[in-house]
Amino acid sequence: MGLLSIKGTVTAHGQHQFDNYLTVYAYLEITEPSGRRIQIDKVAVCNDAAALLQLGSASEFLFDKMFVYGRRYHYQLWGIKAEDMAVFDRHNLRNMVIVHHIVLGTLMLPIGGLGAFWLLPGIASLLTVISGKVNRRRMFYGSNPAEVRRLQQQQAVRI
């Protein structure tokens, strides 16, 4: 469970389901400049990042790999940094998954301990977030103030 950064070009994507909040791709294939192809299975892309995700787009793609028990995705594409555009997705599916696992696990724990399958991964993910190992903002913006300003200027303004 952690954050991944892949620089390359989107060369293929699988079938997908979408609604008003996110699109779940069966897979995304990104080809690095070296020619190595990387295929990421079951990727959730919220609408902010989906606006920049197109076949042939060359960027740095930022993923969050998370353990999601019984869910339809395993990764979230939460950030895209292109030469002239950037998007930092405002939806953090990891936090939603943590709440889902802990609530469902707590409710189902009295039923023969069945809730442990949800509760334990939820608590492990919560500890990972608290420890700071999955700090998206630090990974996206970095520590250079000039780079932070450049990336913030490239993002869309919400009204």
JSON list of C-alpha atoms in Angstrom, two decimals:
[
{"chain": "A", "resi": 1, "resn": "MET", "atom": "CA", "xyz": [0.00, 0.00, 0.00]},
{"chain": "A", "resi": 2, "resn": "GLY", "atom": "CA", "xyz": [1.54, 3.25, -1.08]},
{"chain": "A", "resi": 3, "resn": "LEU", "atom": "CA", "xyz": [2.01, 5.96, -3.62]},
{"chain": "A", "resi": 4, "resn": "LEU", "atom": "CA", "xyz": [3.42, 5.31, -7.09]},
{"chain": "A", "resi": 5, "resn": "SER", "atom": "CA", "xyz": [4.71, 7.71, -9.73]},
{"chain": "A", "resi": 6, "resn": "ILE", "atom": "CA", "xyz": [4.96, 6.65, -13.37]},
{"chain": "A", "resi": 7, "resn": "LYS", "atom": "CA", "xyz": [6.20, 8.93, -16.15]},
{"chain": "A", "resi": 8, "resn": "GLY", "atom": "CA", "xyz": [5.06, 8.00, -19.63]},
{"chain": "A", "resi": 9, "resn": "THR", "atom": "CA", "xyz": [2.29, 7.97, -22.20]},
{"chain": "A", "resi": 10, "resn": "VAL", "atom": "CA", "xyz": [-1.13, 6.37, -21.87]},
{"chain": "A", "resi": 11, "resn": "THR", "atom": "CA", "xyz": [-1.17, 3.77, -24.65]},
{"chain": "A", "resi": 12, "resn": "ALA", "atom": "CA", "xyz": [-4.26, 1.72, -23.77]},
{"chain": "A", "resi": 13, "resn": "HIS", "atom": "CA", "xyz": [-7.10, 1.39, -21.31]},
{"chain": "A", "resi": 14, "resn": "GLY", "atom": "CA", "xyz": [-9.63, -1.33, -20.70]},
{"chain": "A", "resi": 15, "resn": "GLN", "atom": "CA", "xyz": [-13.37, -1.20, -20.46]},
{"chain": "A", "resi": 16, "resn": "HIS", "atom": "CA", "xyz": [-14.68, 1.11, -17.81]},
{"chain": "A", "resi": 17, "resn": "GLN", "atom": "CA", "xyz": [-17.70, 1.93, -15.67]},
{"chain": "A", "resi": 18, "resn": "PHE", "atom": "CA", "xyz": [-18.49, 5.50, -14.81]},
{"chain": "A", "resi": 19, "resn": "ASP", "atom": "CA", "xyz": [-20.90, 7.55, -12.76]},
{"chain": "A", "resi": 20, "resn": "ASN", "atom": "CA", "xyz": [-21.04, 11.19, -11.66]},
{"chain": "A", "resi": 21, "resn": "TYR", "atom": "CA", "xyz": [-18.05, 10.83, -9.32]},
{"chain": "A", "resi": 22, "resn": "LEU", "atom": "CA", "xyz": [-15.52, 8.39, -10.77]},
{"chain": "A", "resi": 23, "resn": "THR", "atom": "CA", "xyz": [-14.61, 6.03, -13.56]},
{"chain": "A", "resi": 24, "resn": "VAL", "atom": "CA", "xyz": [-13.22, 2.57, -12.84]},
{"chain": "A", "resi": 25, "resn": "TYR", "atom": "CA", "xyz": [-10.98, 1.22, -15.61]},
{"chain": "A", "resi": 26, "resn": "ALA", "atom": "CA", "xyz": [-10.30, -2.49, -15.90]},
{"chain": "A", "resi": 27, "resn": "TYR", "atom": "CA", "xyz": [-6.69, -1.47, -16.63]},
{"chain": "A", "resi": 28, "resn": "LEU", "atom": "CA", "xyz": [-4.53, 1.43, -17.73]},
{"chain": "A", "resi": 29, "resn": "GLU", "atom": "CA", "xyz": [-1.40, 0.85, -19.76]},
{"chain": "A", "resi": 30, "resn": "ILE", "atom": "CA", "xyz": [1.37, 3.43, -19.59]},
{"chain": "A", "resi": 31, "resn": "THR", "atom": "CA", "xyz": [4.48, 3.21, -21.76]},
{"chain": "A", "resi": 32, "resn": "GLU", "atom": "CA", "xyz": [7.60, 4.76, -20.25]},
{"chain": "A", "resi": 33, "resn": "PRO", "atom": "CA", "xyz": [10.12, 6.67, -22.43]},
{"chain": "A", "resi": 34, "resn": "SER", "atom": "CA", "xyz": [12.39, 3.60, -22.28]},
{"chain": "A", "resi": 35, "resn": "GLY", "atom": "CA", "xyz": [9.67, 1.54, -24.00]},
{"chain": "A", "resi": 36, "resn": "ARG", "atom": "CA", "xyz": [8.70, -0.48, -20.93]},
{"chain": "A", "resi": 37, "resn": "ARG", "atom": "CA", "xyz": [4.93, -0.95, -20.70]},
{"chain": "A", "resi": 38, "resn": "ILE", "atom": "CA", "xyz": [3.25, -0.87, -17.31]},
{"chain": "A", "resi": 39, "resn": "GLN", "atom": "CA", "xyz": [-0.28, -2.18, -16.88]},
{"chain": "A", "resi": 40, "resn": "ILE", "atom": "CA", "xyz": [-2.20, -1.13, -13.77]},
{"chain": "A", "resi": 41, "resn": "ASP", "atom": "CA", "xyz": [-5.35, -3.16, -13.06]},
{"chain": "A", "resi": 42, "resn": "LYS", "atom": "CA", "xyz": [-8.61, -1.89, -11.53]},
{"chain": "A", "resi": 43, "resn": "VAL", "atom": "CA", "xyz": [-7.95, 1.85, -11.45]},
{"chain": "A", "resi": 44, "resn": "ALA", "atom": "CA", "xyz": [-10.43, 4.39, -10.07]},
{"chain": "A", "resi": 45, "resn": "VAL", "atom": "CA", "xyz": [-10.16, 7.83, -11.64]},
{"chain": "A", "resi": 46, "resn": "CYS", "atom": "CA", "xyz": [-12.24, 10.64, -10.14]},
{"chain": "A", "resi": 47, "resn": "ASN", "atom": "CA", "xyz": [-13.59, 13.35, -12.42]},
{"chain": "A", "resi": 48, "resn": "ASP", "atom": "CA", "xyz": [-10.80, 15.86, -11.68]},
{"chain": "A", "resi": 49, "resn": "ALA", "atom": "CA", "xyz": [-8.07, 13.56, -13.01]},
{"chain": "A", "resi": 50, "resn": "ALA", "atom": "CA", "xyz": [-10.29, 12.01, -15.68]},
{"chain": "A", "resi": 51, "resn": "ALA", "atom": "CA", "xyz": [-10.43, 15.38, -17.46]},
{"chain": "A", "resi": 52, "resn": "LEU", "atom": "CA", "xyz": [-6.71, 15.05, -18.36]},
{"chain": "A", "resi": 53, "resn": "LEU", "atom": "CA", "xyz": [-6.57, 11.28, -18.88]},
{"chain": "A", "resi": 54, "resn": "GLN", "atom": "CA", "xyz": [-6.64, 10.53, -22.61]},
{"chain": "A", "resi": 55, "resn": "LEU", "atom": "CA", "xyz": [-4.95, 8.06, -24.90]},
{"chain": "A", "resi": 56, "resn": "GLY", "atom": "CA", "xyz": [-1.64, 9.46, -26.07]},
{"chain": "A", "resi": 57, "resn": "SER", "atom": "CA", "xyz": [-1.27, 11.93, -23.20]},
{"chain": "A", "resi": 58, "resn": "ALA", "atom": "CA", "xyz": [2.31, 12.12, -21.91]},
{"chain": "A", "resi": 59, "resn": "SER", "atom": "CA", "xyz": [2.59, 13.04, -18.23]},
{"chain": "A", "resi": 60, "resn": "GLU", "atom": "CA", "xyz": [3.65, 11.95, -14.80]},
{"chain": "A", "resi": 61, "resn": "PHE", "atom": "CA", "xyz": [0.83, 9.84, -13.38]},
{"chain": "A", "resi": 62, "resn": "LEU", "atom": "CA", "xyz": [0.45, 9.46, -9.61]},
{"chain": "A", "resi": 63, "resn": "PHE", "atom": "CA", "xyz": [-1.32, 6.41, -8.20]},
{"chain": "A", "resi": 64, "resn": "ASP", "atom": "CA", "xyz": [-2.34, 5.28, -4.75]},
{"chain": "A", "resi": 65, "resn": "LYS", "atom": "CA", "xyz": [-2.20, 1.51, -4.28]},
{"chain": "A", "resi": 66, "resn": "MET", "atom": "CA", "xyz": [-4.57, 0.47, -1.53]},
{"chain": "A", "resi": 67, "resn": "PHE", "atom": "CA", "xyz": [-6.02, -2.70, -0.11]},
{"chain": "A", "resi": 68, "resn": "VAL", "atom": "CA", "xyz": [-9.74, -2.63, -0.73]},
{"chain": "A", "resi": 69, "resn": "TYR", "atom": "CA", "xyz": [-11.44, -5.78, 0.52]},
{"chain": "A", "resi": 70, "resn": "GLY", "atom": "CA", "xyz": [-14.35, -6.74, -1.71]},
{"chain": "A", "resi": 71, "resn": "ARG", "atom": "CA", "xyz": [-14.29, -3.55, -3.80]},
{"chain": "A", "resi": 72, "resn": "ARG", "atom": "CA", "xyz": [-14.04, -2.98, -7.53]},
{"chain": "A", "resi": 73, "resn": "TYR", "atom": "CA", "xyz": [-10.76, -1.02, -7.61]},
{"chain": "A", "resi": 74, "resn": "HIS", "atom": "CA", "xyz": [-7.26, -1.40, -6.17]},
{"chain": "A", "resi": 75, "resn": "TYR", "atom": "CA", "xyz": [-5.60, 1.83, -7.33]},
{"chain": "A", "resi": 76, "resn": "GLN", "atom": "CA", "xyz": [-6.62, 5.45, -7.58]},
{"chain": "A", "resi": 77, "resn": "LEU", "atom": "CA", "xyz": [-5.15, 7.81, -10.16]},
{"chain": "A", "resi": 78, "resn": "TRP", "atom": "CA", "xyz": [-5.09, 10.95, -8.04]},
{"chain": "A", "resi": 79, "resn": "GLY", "atom": "CA", "xyz": [-2.63, 13.24, -9.80]},
{"chain": "A", "resi": 80, "resn": "ILE", "atom": "CA", "xyz": [-1.39, 14.09, -13.27]},
{"chain": "A", "resi": 81, "resn": "LYS", "atom": "CA", "xyz": [1.51, 16.44, -13.95]},
{"chain": "A", "resi": 82, "resn": "ALA", "atom": "CA", "xyz": [1.90, 17.33, -17.63]},
{"chain": "A", "resi": 83, "resn": "GLU", "atom": "CA", "xyz": [4.15, 19.98, -19.16]},
{"chain": "A", "resi": 84, "resn": "ASP", "atom": "CA", "xyz": [1.43, 22.62, -19.33]},
{"chain": "A", "resi": 85, "resn": "MET", "atom": "CA", "xyz": [-1.33, 21.25, -17.09]},
{"chain": "A", "resi": 86, "resn": "ALA", "atom": "CA", "xyz": [-1.59, 19.68, -13.66]},
{"chain": "A", "resi": 87, "resn": "VAL", "atom": "CA", "xyz": [-4.38, 18.19, -11.61]},
{"chain": "A", "resi": 88, "resn": "PHE", "atom": "CA", "xyz": [-4.38, 17.18, -7.95]},
{"chain": "A", "resi": 89, "resn": "ASP", "atom": "CA", "xyz": [-7.61, 15.28, -7.37]},
{"chain": "A", "resi": 90, "resn": "ARG", "atom": "CA", "xyz": [-9.64, 16.57, -4.45]},
{"chain": "A", "resi": 91, "resn": "HIS", "atom": "CA", "xyz": [-11.16, 13.14, -3.73]},
{"chain": "A", "resi": 92, "resn": "ASN", "atom": "CA", "xyz": [-9.09, 10.85, -1.55]},
{"chain": "A", "resi": 93, "resn": "LEU", "atom": "CA", "xyz": [-10.58, 7.40, -1.98]},
{"chain": "A", "resi": 94, "resn": "ARG", "atom": "CA", "xyz": [-8.15, 5.99, 0.59]},
{"chain": "A", "resi": 95, "resn": "ASN", "atom": "CA", "xyz": [-9.93, 7.92, 3.35]},
{"chain": "A", "resi": 96, "resn": "MET", "atom": "CA", "xyz": [-13.32, 6.74, 2.13]},
{"chain": "A", "resi": 97, "resn": "VAL", "atom": "CA", "xyz": [-12.11, 3.14, 2.08]},
{"chain": "A", "resi": 98, "resn": "ILE", "atom": "CA", "xyz": [-10.72, 3.45, 5.63]},
{"chain": "A", "resi": 99, "resn": "VAL", "atom": "CA", "xyz": [-14.06, 4.70, 6.96]},
{"chain": "A", "resi": 100, "resn": "HIS", "atom": "CA", "xyz": [-15.92, 1.98, 5.05]},
{"chain": "A", "resi": 101, "resn": "HIS", "atom": "CA", "xyz": [-13.67, -0.79, 6.38]},
{"chain": "A", "resi": 102, "resn": "ILE", "atom": "CA", "xyz": [-13.74, 0.39, 9.98]},
{"chain": "A", "resi": 103, "resn": "VAL", "atom": "CA", "xyz": [-17.52, 0.96, 10.13]},
{"chain": "A", "resi": 104, "resn": "LEU", "atom": "CA", "xyz": [-18.40, -2.27, 8.35]},
{"chain": "A", "resi": 105, "resn": "GLY", "atom": "CA", "xyz": [-15.83, -4.22, 10.36]},
{"chain": "A", "resi": 106, "resn": "THR", "atom": "CA", "xyz": [-17.11, -2.84, 13.65]},
{"chain": "A", "resi": 107, "resn": "LEU", "atom": "CA", "xyz": [-20.71, -3.66, 12.77]},
{"chain": "A", "resi": 108, "resn": "MET", "atom": "CA", "xyz": [-19.91, -7.20, 11.63]},
{"chain": "A", "resi": 109, "resn": "LEU", "atom": "CA", "xyz": [-17.38, -8.08, 14.35]},
{"chain": "A", "resi": 110, "resn": "PRO", "atom": "CA", "xyz": [-20.02, -9.59, 16.68]},
{"chain": "A", "resi": 111, "resn": "ILE", "atom": "CA", "xyz": [-21.09, -12.01, 13.94]},
{"chain": "A", "resi": 112, "resn": "GLY", "atom": "CA", "xyz": [-18.51, -14.70, 14.59]},
{"chain": "A", "resi": 113, "resn": "GLY", "atom": "CA", "xyz": [-15.62, -12.29, 14.15]},
{"chain": "A", "resi": 114, "resn": "LEU", "atom": "CA", "xyz": [-16.43, -11.86, 10.46]},
{"chain": "A", "resi": 115, "resn": "GLY", "atom": "CA", "xyz": [-15.84, -8.10, 10.73]},
{"chain": "A", "resi": 116, "resn": "ALA", "atom": "CA", "xyz": [-12.12, -8.66, 11.31]},
{"chain": "A", "resi": 117, "resn": "PHE", "atom": "CA", "xyz": [-11.71, -9.05, 7.52]},
{"chain": "A", "resi": 118, "resn": "TRP", "atom": "CA", "xyz": [-12.69, -5.38, 7.17]},
{"chain": "A", "resi": 119, "resn": "LEU", "atom": "CA", "xyz": [-11.62, -3.95, 10.51]},
{"chain": "A", "resi": 120, "resn": "LEU", "atom": "CA", "xyz": [-7.96, -5.01, 10.46]},
{"chain": "A", "resi": 121, "resn": "PRO", "atom": "CA", "xyz": [-7.16, -3.64, 6.95]},
{"chain": "A", "resi": 122, "resn": "GLY", "atom": "CA", "xyz": [-9.03, -0.45, 7.87]},
{"chain": "A", "resi": 123, "resn": "ILE", "atom": "CA", "xyz": [-6.95, 0.06, 11.01]},
{"chain": "A", "resi": 124, "resn": "ALA", "atom": "CA", "xyz": [-3.72, -0.76, 9.12]},
{"chain": "A", "resi": 125, "resn": "SER", "atom": "CA", "xyz": [-4.57, 1.84, 6.45]},
{"chain": "A", "resi": 126, "resn": "LEU", "atom": "CA", "xyz": [-5.46, 4.38, 9.12]},
{"chain": "A", "resi": 127, "resn": "LEU", "atom": "CA", "xyz": [-2.07, 3.88, 10.79]},
{"chain": "A", "resi": 128, "resn": "THR", "atom": "CA", "xyz": [-0.36, 4.31, 7.40]},
{"chain": "A", "resi": 129, "resn": "VAL", "atom": "CA", "xyz": [-2.14, 7.65, 6.87]},
{"chain": "A", "resi": 130, "resn": "ILE", "atom": "CA", "xyz": [-1.38, 8.84, 10.41]},
{"chain": "A", "resi": 131, "resn": "SER", "atom": "CA", "xyz": [2.32, 7.94, 10.03]},
{"chain": "A", "resi": 132, "resn": "GLY", "atom": "CA", "xyz": [2.58, 10.20, 6.96]},
{"chain": "A", "resi": 133, "resn": "LYS", "atom": "CA", "xyz": [3.74, 7.49, 4.55]},
{"chain": "A", "resi": 134, "resn": "VAL", "atom": "CA", "xyz": [1.03, 8.41, 2.04]},
{"chain": "A", "resi": 135, "resn": "ASN", "atom": "CA", "xyz": [1.34, 12.19, 1.96]},
{"chain": "A", "resi": 136, "resn": "ARG", "atom": "CA", "xyz": [-0.09, 13.04, -1.46]},
{"chain": "A", "resi": 137, "resn": "ARG", "atom": "CA", "xyz": [0.43, 16.79, -1.19]},
{"chain": "A", "resi": 138, "resn": "ARG", "atom": "CA", "xyz": [4.17, 16.40, -0.49]},
{"chain": "A", "resi": 139, "resn": "MET", "atom": "CA", "xyz": [4.60, 13.94, -3.36]},
{"chain": "A", "resi": 140, "resn": "PHE", "atom": "CA", "xyz": [2.68, 16.08, -5.86]},
{"chain": "A", "resi": 141, "resn": "TYR", "atom": "CA", "xyz": [4.11, 19.50, -5.05]},
{"chain": "A", "resi": 142, "resn": "GLY", "atom": "CA", "xyz": [7.55, 18.61, -3.68]},
{"chain": "A", "resi": 143, "resn": "SER", "atom": "CA", "xyz": [9.58, 21.03, -1.57]},
{"chain": "A", "resi": 144, "resn": "ASN", "atom": "CA", "xyz": [10.61, 23.61, -4.19]},
{"chain": "A", "resi": 145, "resn": "PRO", "atom": "CA", "xyz": [8.44, 26.77, -3.73]},
{"chain": "A", "resi": 146, "resn": "ALA", "atom": "CA", "xyz": [8.80, 27.72, -7.42]},
{"chain": "A", "resi": 147, "resn": "GLU", "atom": "CA", "xyz": [7.52, 24.30, -8.50]},
{"chain": "A", "resi": 148, "resn": "VAL", "atom": "CA", "xyz": [4.61, 24.57, -6.05]},
{"chain": "A", "resi": 149, "resn": "ARG", "atom": "CA", "xyz": [3.56, 27.92, -7.57]},
{"chain": "A", "resi": 150, "resn": "ARG", "atom": "CA", "xyz": [3.95, 26.60, -11.12]},
{"chain": "A", "resi": 151, "resn": "LEU", "atom": "CA", "xyz": [1.77, 23.55, -10.43]},
{"chain": "A", "resi": 152, "resn": "GLN", "atom": "CA", "xyz": [-0.87, 25.56, -8.59]},
{"chain": "A", "resi": 153, "resn": "GLN", "atom": "CA", "xyz": [-1.12, 28.02, -11.50]},
{"chain": "A", "resi": 154, "resn": "GLN", "atom": "CA", "xyz": [-1.69, 25.15, -13.95]},
{"chain": "A", "resi": 155, "resn": "GLN", "atom": "CA", "xyz": [-4.61, 23.72, -12.02]},
{"chain": "A", "resi": 156, "resn": "ALA", "atom": "CA", "xyz": [-8.19, 24.68, -12.76]},
{"chain": "A", "resi": 157, "resn": "VAL", "atom": "CA", "xyz": [-9.83, 27.19, -10.44]},
{"chain": "A", "resi": 158, "resn": "ARG", "atom": "CA", "xyz": [-12.95, 25.91, -8.72]},
{"chain": "A", "resi": 159, "resn": "ILE", "atom": "CA", "xyz": [-15.94, 28.21, -8.56]}
]
